Coordinates of C-alpha atoms and ligand atoms in Angstrom, one line a residue:
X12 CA 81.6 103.0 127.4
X13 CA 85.2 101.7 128.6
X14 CA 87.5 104.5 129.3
X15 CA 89.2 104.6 125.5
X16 CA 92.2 102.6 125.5
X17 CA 93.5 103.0 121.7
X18 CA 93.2 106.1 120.0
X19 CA 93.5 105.5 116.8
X20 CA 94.2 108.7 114.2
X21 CA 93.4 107.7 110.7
X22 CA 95.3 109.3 107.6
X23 CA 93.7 108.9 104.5
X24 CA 89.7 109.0 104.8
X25 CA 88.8 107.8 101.1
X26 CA 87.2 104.2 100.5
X27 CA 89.4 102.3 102.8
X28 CA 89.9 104.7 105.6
X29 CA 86.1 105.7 106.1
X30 CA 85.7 101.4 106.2
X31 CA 88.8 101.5 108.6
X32 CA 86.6 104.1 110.8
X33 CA 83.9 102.3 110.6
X34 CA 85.9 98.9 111.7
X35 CA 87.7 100.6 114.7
X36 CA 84.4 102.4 116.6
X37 CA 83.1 98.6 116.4
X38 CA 85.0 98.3 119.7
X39 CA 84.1 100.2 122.4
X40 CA 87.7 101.2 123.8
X41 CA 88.7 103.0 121.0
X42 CA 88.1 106.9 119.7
X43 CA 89.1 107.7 116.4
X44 CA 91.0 111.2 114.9
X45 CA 90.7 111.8 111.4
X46 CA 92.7 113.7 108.6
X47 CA 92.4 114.1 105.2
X48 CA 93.9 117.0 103.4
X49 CA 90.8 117.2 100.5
X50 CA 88.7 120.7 100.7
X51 CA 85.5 119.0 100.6
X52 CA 86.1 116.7 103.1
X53 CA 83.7 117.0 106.2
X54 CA 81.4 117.0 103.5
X55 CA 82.5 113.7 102.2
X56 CA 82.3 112.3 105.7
X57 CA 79.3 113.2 106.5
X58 CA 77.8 111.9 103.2
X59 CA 79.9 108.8 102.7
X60 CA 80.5 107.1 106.7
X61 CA 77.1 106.9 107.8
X62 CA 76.3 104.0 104.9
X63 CA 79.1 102.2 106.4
X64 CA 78.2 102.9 110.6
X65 CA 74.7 101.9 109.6
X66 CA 76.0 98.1 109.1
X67 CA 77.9 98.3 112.7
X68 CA 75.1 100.1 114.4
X69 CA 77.7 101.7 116.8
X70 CA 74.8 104.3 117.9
X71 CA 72.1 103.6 120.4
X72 CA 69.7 106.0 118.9
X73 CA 69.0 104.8 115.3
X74 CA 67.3 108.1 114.2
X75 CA 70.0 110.1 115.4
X76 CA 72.7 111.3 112.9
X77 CA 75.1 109.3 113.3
X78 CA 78.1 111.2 112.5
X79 CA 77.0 113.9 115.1
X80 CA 76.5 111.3 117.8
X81 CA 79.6 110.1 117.5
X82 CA 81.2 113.7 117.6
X83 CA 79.6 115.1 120.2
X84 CA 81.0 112.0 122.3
X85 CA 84.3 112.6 120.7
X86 CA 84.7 109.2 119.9
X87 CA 84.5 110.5 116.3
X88 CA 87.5 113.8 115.9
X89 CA 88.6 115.7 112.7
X90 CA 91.7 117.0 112.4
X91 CA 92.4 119.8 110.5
X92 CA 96.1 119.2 109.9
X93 CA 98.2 115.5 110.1
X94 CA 100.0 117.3 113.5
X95 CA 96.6 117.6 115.2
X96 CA 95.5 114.2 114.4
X97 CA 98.6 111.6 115.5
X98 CA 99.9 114.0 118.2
X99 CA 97.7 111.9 120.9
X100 CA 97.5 108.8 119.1
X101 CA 98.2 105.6 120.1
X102 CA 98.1 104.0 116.6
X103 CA 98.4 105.8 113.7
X104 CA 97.3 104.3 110.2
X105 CA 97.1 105.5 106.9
X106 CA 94.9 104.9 103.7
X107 CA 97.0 107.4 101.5
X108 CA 97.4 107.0 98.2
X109 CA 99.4 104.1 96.9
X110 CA 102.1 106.1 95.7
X111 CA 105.6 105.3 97.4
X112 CA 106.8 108.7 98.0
X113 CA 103.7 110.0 99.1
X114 CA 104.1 107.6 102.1
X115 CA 107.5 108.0 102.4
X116 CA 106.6 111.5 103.4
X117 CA 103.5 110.4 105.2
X118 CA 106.0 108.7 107.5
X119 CA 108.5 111.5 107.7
X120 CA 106.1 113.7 109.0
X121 CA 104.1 111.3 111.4
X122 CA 107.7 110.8 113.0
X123 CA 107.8 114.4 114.1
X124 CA 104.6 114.7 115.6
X125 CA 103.7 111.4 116.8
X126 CA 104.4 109.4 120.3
X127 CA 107.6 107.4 119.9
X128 CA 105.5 104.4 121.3
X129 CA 102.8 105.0 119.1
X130 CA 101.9 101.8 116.6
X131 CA 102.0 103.0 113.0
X132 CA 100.2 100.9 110.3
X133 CA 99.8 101.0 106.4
X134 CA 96.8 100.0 104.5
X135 CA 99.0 99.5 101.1
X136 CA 98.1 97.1 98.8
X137 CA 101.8 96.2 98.0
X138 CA 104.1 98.5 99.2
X139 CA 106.3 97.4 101.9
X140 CA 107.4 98.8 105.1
X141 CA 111.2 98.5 103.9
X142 CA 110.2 101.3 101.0
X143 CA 107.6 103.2 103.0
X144 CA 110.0 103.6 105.7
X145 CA 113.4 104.7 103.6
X146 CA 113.4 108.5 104.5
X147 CA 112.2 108.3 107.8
X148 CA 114.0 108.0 111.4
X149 CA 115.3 104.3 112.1
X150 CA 112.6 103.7 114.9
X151 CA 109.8 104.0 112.1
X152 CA 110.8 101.5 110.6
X153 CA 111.0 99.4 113.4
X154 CA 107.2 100.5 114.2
X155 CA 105.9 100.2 111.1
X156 CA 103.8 97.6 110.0
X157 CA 101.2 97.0 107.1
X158 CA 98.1 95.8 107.5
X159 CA 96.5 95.2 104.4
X160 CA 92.8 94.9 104.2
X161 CA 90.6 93.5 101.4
X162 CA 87.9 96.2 100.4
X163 CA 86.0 96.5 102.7
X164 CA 87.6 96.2 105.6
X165 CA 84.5 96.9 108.0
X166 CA 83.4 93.8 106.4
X167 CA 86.0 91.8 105.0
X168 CA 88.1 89.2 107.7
X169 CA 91.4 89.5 106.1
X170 CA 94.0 92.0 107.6
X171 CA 97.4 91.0 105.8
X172 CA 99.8 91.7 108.1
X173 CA 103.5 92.4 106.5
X174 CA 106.6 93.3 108.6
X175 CA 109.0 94.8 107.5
X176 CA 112.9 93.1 108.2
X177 CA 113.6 95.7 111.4
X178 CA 109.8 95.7 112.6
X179 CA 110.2 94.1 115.9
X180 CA 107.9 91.4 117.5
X181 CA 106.1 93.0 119.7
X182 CA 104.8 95.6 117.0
X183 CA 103.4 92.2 114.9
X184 CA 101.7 90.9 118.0
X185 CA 100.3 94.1 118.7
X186 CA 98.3 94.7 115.3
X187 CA 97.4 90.5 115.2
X188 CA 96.0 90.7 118.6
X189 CA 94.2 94.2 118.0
X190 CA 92.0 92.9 115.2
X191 CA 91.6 89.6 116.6
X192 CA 89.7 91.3 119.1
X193 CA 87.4 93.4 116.3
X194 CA 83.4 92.7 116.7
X195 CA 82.3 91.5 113.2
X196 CA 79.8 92.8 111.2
X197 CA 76.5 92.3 111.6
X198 CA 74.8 89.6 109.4
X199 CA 71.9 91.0 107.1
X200 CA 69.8 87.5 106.6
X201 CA 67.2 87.0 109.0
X202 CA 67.1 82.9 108.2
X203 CA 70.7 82.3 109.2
X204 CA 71.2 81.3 112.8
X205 CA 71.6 84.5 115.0
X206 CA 71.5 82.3 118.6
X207 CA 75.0 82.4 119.2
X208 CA 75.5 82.8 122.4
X209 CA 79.2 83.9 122.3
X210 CA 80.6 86.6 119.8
X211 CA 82.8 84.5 117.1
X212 CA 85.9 86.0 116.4
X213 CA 85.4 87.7 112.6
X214 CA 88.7 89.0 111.6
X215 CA 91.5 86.5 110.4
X216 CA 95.1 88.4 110.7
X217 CA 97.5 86.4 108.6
X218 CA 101.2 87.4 108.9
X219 CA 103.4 87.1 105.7
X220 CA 107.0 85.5 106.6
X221 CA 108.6 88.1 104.5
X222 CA 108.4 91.0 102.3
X223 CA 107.3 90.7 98.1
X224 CA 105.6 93.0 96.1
X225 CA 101.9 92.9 96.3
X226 CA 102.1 91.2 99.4
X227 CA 99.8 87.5 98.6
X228 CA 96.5 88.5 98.3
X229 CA 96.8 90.6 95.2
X230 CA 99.8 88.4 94.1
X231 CA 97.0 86.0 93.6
X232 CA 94.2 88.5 92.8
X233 CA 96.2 90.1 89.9
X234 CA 97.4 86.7 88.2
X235 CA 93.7 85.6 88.1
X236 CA 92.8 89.2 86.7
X237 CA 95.7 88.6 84.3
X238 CA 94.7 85.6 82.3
X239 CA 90.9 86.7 82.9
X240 CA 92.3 89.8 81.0
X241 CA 94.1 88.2 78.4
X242 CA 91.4 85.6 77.5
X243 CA 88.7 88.8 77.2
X244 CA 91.5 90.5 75.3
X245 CA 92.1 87.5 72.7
X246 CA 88.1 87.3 72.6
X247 CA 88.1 83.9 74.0
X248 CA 85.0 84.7 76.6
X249 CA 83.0 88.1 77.8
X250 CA 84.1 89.7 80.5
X251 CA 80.5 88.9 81.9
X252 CA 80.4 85.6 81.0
X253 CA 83.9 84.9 82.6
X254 CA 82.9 87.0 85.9
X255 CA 79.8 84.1 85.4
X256 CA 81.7 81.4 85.4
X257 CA 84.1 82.2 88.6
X258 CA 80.8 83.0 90.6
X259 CA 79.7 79.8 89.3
X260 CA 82.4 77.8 90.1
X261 CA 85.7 79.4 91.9
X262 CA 84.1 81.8 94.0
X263 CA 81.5 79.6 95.7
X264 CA 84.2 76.8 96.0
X265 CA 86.9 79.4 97.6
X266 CA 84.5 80.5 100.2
X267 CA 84.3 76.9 101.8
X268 CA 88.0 75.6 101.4
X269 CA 91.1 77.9 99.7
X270 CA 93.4 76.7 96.8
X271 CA 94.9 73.6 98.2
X272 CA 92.0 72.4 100.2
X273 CA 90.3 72.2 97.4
X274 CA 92.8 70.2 95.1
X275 CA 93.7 67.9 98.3
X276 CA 89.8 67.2 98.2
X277 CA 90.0 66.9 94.1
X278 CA 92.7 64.4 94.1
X279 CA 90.5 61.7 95.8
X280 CA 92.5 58.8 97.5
X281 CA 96.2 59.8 97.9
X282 CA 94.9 64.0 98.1
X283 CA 96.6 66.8 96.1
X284 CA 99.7 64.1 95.3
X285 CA 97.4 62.2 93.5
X286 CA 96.4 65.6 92.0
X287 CA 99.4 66.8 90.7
X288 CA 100.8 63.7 89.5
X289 CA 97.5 63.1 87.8
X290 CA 96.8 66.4 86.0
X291 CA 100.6 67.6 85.4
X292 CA 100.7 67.3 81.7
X293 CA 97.5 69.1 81.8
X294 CA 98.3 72.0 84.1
X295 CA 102.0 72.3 82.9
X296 CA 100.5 72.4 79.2
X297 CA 98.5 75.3 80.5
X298 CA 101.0 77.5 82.9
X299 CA 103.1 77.2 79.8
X300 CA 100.5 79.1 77.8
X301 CA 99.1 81.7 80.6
X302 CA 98.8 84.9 78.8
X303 CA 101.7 87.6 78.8
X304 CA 100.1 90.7 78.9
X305 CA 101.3 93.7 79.9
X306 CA 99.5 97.5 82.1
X307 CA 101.8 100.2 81.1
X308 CA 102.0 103.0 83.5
X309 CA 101.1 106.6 81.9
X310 CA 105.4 106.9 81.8
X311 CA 105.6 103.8 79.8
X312 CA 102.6 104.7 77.4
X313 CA 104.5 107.9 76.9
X314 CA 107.6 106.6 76.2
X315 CA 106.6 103.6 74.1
X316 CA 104.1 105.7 72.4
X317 CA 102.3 103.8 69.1
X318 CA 103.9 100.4 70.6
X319 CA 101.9 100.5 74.0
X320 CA 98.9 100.6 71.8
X321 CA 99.6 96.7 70.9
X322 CA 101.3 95.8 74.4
X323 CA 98.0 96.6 76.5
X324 CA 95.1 96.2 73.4
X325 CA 93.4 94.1 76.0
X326 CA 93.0 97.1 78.1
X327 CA 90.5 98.9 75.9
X328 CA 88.0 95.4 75.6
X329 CA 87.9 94.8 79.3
X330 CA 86.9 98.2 80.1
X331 CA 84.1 98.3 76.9
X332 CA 83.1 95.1 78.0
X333 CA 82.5 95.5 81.9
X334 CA 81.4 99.0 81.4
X335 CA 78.7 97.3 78.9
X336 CA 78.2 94.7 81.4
X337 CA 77.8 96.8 84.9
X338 CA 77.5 100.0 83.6
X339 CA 80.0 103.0 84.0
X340 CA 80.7 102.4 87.8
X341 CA 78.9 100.2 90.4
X342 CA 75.3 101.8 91.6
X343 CA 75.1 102.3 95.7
X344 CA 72.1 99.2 95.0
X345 CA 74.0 96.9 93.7
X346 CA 77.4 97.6 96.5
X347 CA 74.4 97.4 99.0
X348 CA 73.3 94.3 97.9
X349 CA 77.0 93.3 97.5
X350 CA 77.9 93.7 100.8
X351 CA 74.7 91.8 102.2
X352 CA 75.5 88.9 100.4
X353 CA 79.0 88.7 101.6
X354 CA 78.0 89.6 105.1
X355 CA 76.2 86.2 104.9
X356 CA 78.3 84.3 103.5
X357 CA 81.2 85.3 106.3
X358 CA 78.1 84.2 108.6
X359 CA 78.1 80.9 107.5
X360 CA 81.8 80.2 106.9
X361 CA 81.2 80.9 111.1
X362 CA 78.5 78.0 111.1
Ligands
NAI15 N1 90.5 100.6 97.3 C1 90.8 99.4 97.6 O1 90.1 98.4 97.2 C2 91.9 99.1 98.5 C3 92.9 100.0 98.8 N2 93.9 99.7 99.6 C4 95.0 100.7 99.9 O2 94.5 101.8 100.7 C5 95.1 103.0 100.4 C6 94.0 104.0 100.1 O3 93.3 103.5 99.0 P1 91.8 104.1 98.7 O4 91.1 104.3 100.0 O5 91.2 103.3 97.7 O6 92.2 105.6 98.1 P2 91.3 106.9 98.0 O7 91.9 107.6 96.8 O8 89.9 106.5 98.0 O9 91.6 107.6 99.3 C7 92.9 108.2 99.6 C8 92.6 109.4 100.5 O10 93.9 109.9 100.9 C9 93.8 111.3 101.0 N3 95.2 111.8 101.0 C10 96.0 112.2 100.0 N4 97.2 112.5 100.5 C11 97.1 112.3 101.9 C12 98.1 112.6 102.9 N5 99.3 113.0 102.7 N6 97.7 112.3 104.2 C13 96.4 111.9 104.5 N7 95.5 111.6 103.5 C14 95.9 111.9 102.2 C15 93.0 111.7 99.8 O11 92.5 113.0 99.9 C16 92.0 110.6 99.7 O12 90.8 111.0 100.4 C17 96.1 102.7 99.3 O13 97.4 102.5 99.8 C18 95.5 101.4 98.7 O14 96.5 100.7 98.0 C19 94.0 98.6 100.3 C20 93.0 97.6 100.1 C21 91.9 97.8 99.2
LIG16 O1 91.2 93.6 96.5 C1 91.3 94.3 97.5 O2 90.4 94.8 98.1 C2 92.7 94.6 98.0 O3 93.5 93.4 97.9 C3 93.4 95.7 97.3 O4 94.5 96.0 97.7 C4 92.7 96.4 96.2 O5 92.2 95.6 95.2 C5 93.7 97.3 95.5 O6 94.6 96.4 94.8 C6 93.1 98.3 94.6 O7 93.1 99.5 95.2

C-alpha cells in the first residue's frame, strides 16, 4: 500500500460519515481517524461500516473482519476525543448534525487542535461556510469548504462543492481534484459490461458559483418534495402512486439527461426555445398554482400552537401514507436492493 498521503479524520460517524469512511479507504493513500462523541459508538461501527466496506471490498481477505483488518493496519483509527482525531490530520471533515451552532463550535474547536494547513470540509446539506465559520479564527474560514454529498456518498457521484466568499482557490481545487481521483463503487450486475480496461472516473464534483441556502441539490429536491407534498396533502394522488409515477417517468428520464437536456430534446426542431415558447401558457398556468405549503419547526408549532395544525395538515397524510406504503422505516433488504440498483445504473450512465 502507498505510503498514506491524506489522513483524513472524520467527525461525525452516523449515516453519512460511516459512507464518507467507506468512500475514503477506497484509495489506497489514505488512513482514516474517526470521532464521534455517542457512548455506544465502537459498537455502532462495528455493526453499521462493514455493510458499507463490503460494497468497496477494501480487504484482501474476504472472511476476515473487516473492521479489525483495517485497524490492525491503522488505516482504520478511533479517536476518543475530537483533539485526538484532527491533531495529525491532513483533512478534516465533518458529518455533524445539521444544526448551525453545533458546527459553529465544531469549527472553533478543530481550529485549536488542527494543522493550520490542514483542509477542513463540511458534509451539510445547506449550511454554508460563511455561517459555519462565524465564531471561528479568520483562516477557517478561508479553509473551509463544503462538500455536500447525496446519501450515500460511497455510492452516489455527486460531491457539491460550496465555497464560501474568503475560501481561497487553492482550497476548491484541492477537494475537486481529491474526489475526482475516488475509485467508484463496484457494480453488482453481472450482465453489464465489466471489460473496462481503464478505471472510469465515478465521482462528479460540481462547484456552486456562490453561496444560497440548500445549496442546488436540495434546492431542487425539496421543491419537488413540496408540490409532491401538497398534492398528497390536498388528496390529489397517493404518496405511492406519486413515488410510481416519478420512477416511471422523471427518475428514469433524469438518469440519462438532467432538467434542460431533456426539455432541449422535448422541444423538437428549434430545442428548449421552441419549448418554452410552446408550453408557456401551460407551465406559467401551473408555477402560478404550485402549492404553498408550509414545515414548521418545533418553535414555530409551539408558538403558533392550534394554527400550525392547518399550516402543515399535509404533514400528518404524507407520513400515514408512506408509512402505509413502505412500512415504518426502510428494511436493510430493500436499502440493499436499493443500492444495487443504483450501483448499476451509475454503471451504465459510464457505458
Ligand atoms: N442523511 C442524509 O441523507 C444526508 C446528510 N447530510 C449531512 O450530513 C451531516 C450528518 O448527517 P447524518 O449523517 O444524516 O446525521 P446522523 O445523525 O446520522 O449522524 C450525526 C453524527 O454526529 C455525531 N455528533 C454529534 N455531535 C458531534 C460533534 N460535536 N462532533 C462529532 N460528531 C458529532 C452524532 O453522534 C451522530 O453519530 C448533516 O450535516 C447532514 O445535513 C448530507 C447529505 C445527505
Ligand atoms: O438527498 C440527499 O442525500 C442530500 O441532498 C441531503 O442533503 C439529504 O437529503 C438531507 O437533506 C437530509 O438529511
Amino acid at each position: 500500500m502507498s505510503q498514506n498521503t491524506h489522513h483524513i479524520a472524520i467527525l461525525g460517524a452516523g449515516t453519512i460519515g460511516l459512507s464518507m469512511v467507506a468512500l475514503h479507504l477506497r484509495r489506497p493513500d489514505t488512513k482514516v481517524t474517526i470521532y464521534d462523541p455517542r457512548e455506544d459508538f465502537t459498537t455502532q461501527l462495528r455493526n453499521q461500516l462493514p455493510s458499507f466496506l463490503e460494497n468497496t471490498k477494501t480487504t484482501q481477505d474476504e472472511d476476515q473482519d473487516p473492521i479489525s483488518h483495517l485497524l490492525s493496519t491503522s488505516r482504520l483509527n478511533i479517536a476518543t476525543s475530537l483533539r485526538e482525531a484532527v491533531q495529525n490530520a491532513t483533512i478534516i471533515q465533518e458529518q455533524s448534525p445539521e444544526k448551525t451552532d453545533s458546527k459553529q463550535s465544531l469549527w472553533k474547536e478543530v481550529s485549536q487542535y488542527a494543522n493550520p494547513n490542514a483542509h477542513l470540509w463540511s458534509s451539510s446539506s445547506g449550511i454554508p461556510v460563511s455561517a459555519q465559520s462565524e465564531k471561528s479564527p479568520t483562516d477557517v474560514a478561508e479553509r473551509l469548504v463544503v462538500a455536500h454529498p447525496f446519501n450515500p456518498p460511497h455510492i452516489m457521484p455527486l460531491v457539491e462543492i460550496v465555497p464560501g466568499p474568503r475560501t481561497k482557490a487553492e482550497r476548491v481545487e484541492f477537494v475537486k481534484s481529491y474526489f475526482e481521483t475516488v475509485p467508484g463503487p463496484k457494480c453488482s450486475s453481472k450482465n453489464l459490461d465489466q471489460t473496462r480496461t481503464e478505471p472510469v472516473q465515478h465521482y462528479r464534483p460540481i462547484i456552486l458559483r456562490k453561496e444560497v441556502p440548500g445549496f442546488v441539490g436540495n434546492r431542487l429536491a425539496f421543491a419537488l418534495l413540496r408540490e409532491a407534498s401538497y398534492l398528497v396533502g390536498e388528496g390529489v394522488i397517493s404518496a405511492q402512486d406519486l413515488d410510481s409515477l416519478v420512477t416511471a417517468s422523471l427518475g428514469p428520464r433524469w438518469a440519462g439527461s438532467g432538467v434542460f437536456e431533456s426539455y432541449h430534446a422535448g422541444g423538437g426542431e428549434g430545442g428548449i426555445g421552441a419549448f418554452l415558447q410552446k408550453l408557456a401558457p401551460t407551465v406559467q398556468d401551473v408555477w402560478g398554482q404550485l402549492g404553498q405549503i408550509d414545515i414548521l419547526t418545533d418553535a414555530q408549532r409551539a408558538a403558533e400552537g392550534e394554527n400550525a395544525v392547518q399550516r402543515e395538515k399535509w404533514r400528518a397524510e404524507v407520513v400515514r401514507q408512506t408509512e402505509e406504503a413502505y412500512g415504518p422505516e426502510v428494511s436493510a433488504d430493500v436499502r440493499a436492493n436499493k443500492e444495487r440498483m443504483l450501483r448499476d445504473v451509475l454503471e451504465l450512465q459510464k457505458q
